[in-house]
Amino acid sequence: MQLHSISLPLKAIIMRETHKGSCLCGTVQFEIQATFKKFFFCHCSHCRKGTGSAHGSNLFAFDADFTCSAGEEAIKSYNVPSSRHRRSFCESCGSPVPTYDRENSFIVVPAGSLDTPVSAEPTAHIFMGSKANWDEKLEDVTKFDELPK
Ligand SMILES: [Zn+2]
Ligand SMILES: [Zn+2]
């Protein structure tokens, strides 16, 4: 017990990060204090529909504080019926924003909604069995720094 009372607060200070984020139109502005435990690229069909892309890129934390400095009332949520899949978004621009369970301090943060750098390294690609048929060797596709001429 004695050891824990010394080591735990120190660990919390080192690992808990503060982040700022916003939606595409700027209506929703938020701040998060959390220790991100997982950073998943999820290729399931719900995440593909919900993002319109190859995968969701979500950070997960179980010790999160989440505060909105603007636009809290613009955050809408959708639960996929008979699933645990829930996505939150700005009602003005549709951008994904964090889904927060205040009671359990649990948060799912779409990494692209953050305006601050993410130090957590991606944990894994998950639900690869559900990936899109064009989601194949994407790292090998020709790259341009900007829109090609
Ligand atoms: Zn917005
Ligand atoms: Zn998913």
Coordinates of C-alpha atoms and ligand atoms in Angstrom, one line a residue:
M1 CA 0.0 0.0 0.0
Q2 CA 2.8 2.4 0.9
L3 CA 4.6 1.8 -2.4
H4 CA 1.4 2.5 -4.3
S5 CA 0.6 5.7 -2.6
I6 CA 4.0 7.0 -3.6
S7 CA 4.2 5.7 -7.2
L8 CA 0.6 6.1 -8.4
P9 CA 0.3 9.9 -8.3
L10 CA 3.7 10.4 -10.0
K11 CA 2.7 8.0 -12.8
A12 CA -0.6 9.9 -13.2
I13 CA 1.2 13.2 -13.6
I14 CA 3.6 11.8 -16.2
M15 CA 1.1 9.9 -18.3
R16 CA -2.1 11.9 -18.2
E17 CA -2.2 14.2 -21.3
T18 CA -4.1 17.3 -22.0
H19 CA -5.5 17.7 -25.5
K20 CA -7.6 20.3 -27.4
G21 CA -9.8 19.5 -30.3
S22 CA -12.5 20.8 -32.5
C23 CA -14.8 19.9 -35.4
L24 CA -14.5 20.9 -39.0
C25 CA -16.7 24.0 -38.8
G26 CA -15.3 25.1 -35.3
T27 CA -18.7 25.0 -33.6
V28 CA -17.5 22.3 -31.2
Q29 CA -14.4 23.1 -29.2
F30 CA -13.2 20.7 -26.4
E31 CA -10.5 19.8 -24.0
I32 CA -9.6 16.4 -22.7
Q33 CA -7.4 15.2 -19.9
A34 CA -6.8 11.5 -20.3
T35 CA -4.3 8.6 -20.4
F36 CA -4.7 7.0 -23.8
K37 CA -4.5 3.2 -23.3
K38 CA -5.3 2.1 -26.9
F39 CA -5.2 3.6 -30.3
F40 CA -7.0 1.4 -32.8
F41 CA -7.5 1.6 -36.5
C42 CA -10.9 -0.1 -36.8
H43 CA -11.8 -1.5 -40.2
C44 CA -15.3 -2.8 -39.2
S45 CA -18.3 -1.9 -41.4
H46 CA -19.7 0.5 -38.8
C47 CA -16.4 2.5 -38.6
R48 CA -16.1 2.5 -42.4
K49 CA -19.6 3.9 -42.9
G50 CA -19.2 6.3 -40.0
T51 CA -16.0 7.8 -41.3
G52 CA -16.6 7.3 -45.0
S53 CA -13.0 5.9 -45.1
A54 CA -11.0 2.8 -44.8
H55 CA -11.1 2.8 -41.0
G56 CA -11.8 4.7 -37.8
S57 CA -8.8 6.0 -35.9
N58 CA -9.8 6.1 -32.3
L59 CA -8.0 6.7 -29.0
F60 CA -9.5 5.1 -25.9
A61 CA -9.1 6.2 -22.3
F62 CA -10.7 5.1 -19.0
D63 CA -9.7 8.1 -16.8
A64 CA -10.9 10.9 -19.0
D65 CA -12.2 14.4 -18.2
F66 CA -13.9 16.0 -21.1
T67 CA -15.0 19.6 -21.2
C68 CA -16.6 21.6 -24.0
S69 CA -15.6 25.3 -24.2
A70 CA -18.1 25.8 -27.1
G71 CA -20.8 23.9 -28.9
E72 CA -21.6 21.2 -26.4
E73 CA -25.3 21.4 -27.5
A74 CA -24.3 20.8 -31.1
I75 CA -22.9 17.3 -30.3
K76 CA -25.3 14.6 -31.5
S77 CA -24.9 10.9 -31.1
Y78 CA -26.0 7.8 -33.0
N79 CA -26.1 4.3 -31.7
V80 CA -26.1 1.5 -34.2
P81 CA -29.2 -0.6 -33.2
S82 CA -28.3 -3.8 -31.3
S83 CA -24.6 -3.0 -31.1
R84 CA -22.3 -1.1 -28.8
H85 CA -21.2 1.1 -31.7
R86 CA -21.9 4.7 -31.0
R87 CA -20.6 7.7 -32.9
S88 CA -20.8 11.4 -31.9
F89 CA -20.7 14.2 -34.3
C90 CA -21.2 18.0 -34.8
E91 CA -24.7 18.6 -36.0
S92 CA -23.5 21.5 -38.2
C93 CA -20.7 19.8 -40.1
G94 CA -21.0 16.1 -39.3
S95 CA -17.4 15.8 -38.1
P96 CA -16.7 13.0 -35.7
V97 CA -16.1 14.3 -32.1
P98 CA -15.4 12.3 -28.9
T99 CA -18.0 10.1 -27.3
Y100 CA -17.8 10.5 -23.6
D101 CA -19.3 8.4 -20.8
R102 CA -19.0 10.7 -17.8
E103 CA -20.2 8.1 -15.3
N104 CA -17.3 5.8 -16.2
S105 CA -14.7 8.4 -17.3
F106 CA -14.6 6.5 -20.5
I107 CA -13.9 8.3 -23.8
V108 CA -13.4 7.3 -27.4
V109 CA -11.6 10.1 -29.3
P110 CA -11.4 10.2 -33.1
A111 CA -7.7 11.0 -33.5
G112 CA -8.4 13.4 -36.4
S113 CA -10.6 15.6 -34.2
L114 CA -7.6 16.6 -32.0
D115 CA -5.7 19.8 -32.7
T116 CA -2.8 18.9 -30.4
P117 CA -0.2 16.3 -31.3
V118 CA -0.9 12.7 -30.3
S119 CA 2.0 11.0 -28.6
A120 CA 0.3 7.6 -28.3
E121 CA 1.5 5.2 -31.0
P122 CA -1.1 3.2 -32.9
T123 CA -1.8 -0.1 -31.1
A124 CA -3.2 -2.2 -33.9
H125 CA -5.4 -2.5 -37.0
I126 CA -8.6 -4.3 -35.8
F127 CA -11.5 -6.0 -37.6
M128 CA -9.2 -6.6 -40.6
G129 CA -11.6 -9.4 -41.5
S130 CA -14.2 -6.7 -42.4
K131 CA -12.0 -4.3 -44.4
A132 CA -13.0 -2.8 -47.7
N133 CA -11.9 -4.7 -50.9
W134 CA -9.8 -1.7 -51.9
D135 CA -8.0 -1.5 -48.5
E136 CA -5.0 -3.4 -49.7
K137 CA -1.3 -2.3 -49.4
L138 CA -2.3 1.4 -49.0
E139 CA 1.2 2.2 -47.8
D140 CA 2.5 1.3 -51.3
V141 CA 0.1 3.7 -53.2
T142 CA 1.8 6.7 -54.9
K143 CA 2.1 9.7 -52.6
F144 CA 2.1 13.4 -53.2
D145 CA 2.6 16.2 -50.6
E146 CA -0.3 18.1 -52.1
L147 CA -3.0 17.8 -54.8
P148 CA -1.1 16.5 -57.9
K149 CA -1.2 18.8 -61.0
Ligands
ZN1 ZN -18.9 21.4 -36.7
ZN2 ZN -15.1 -0.3 -35.8

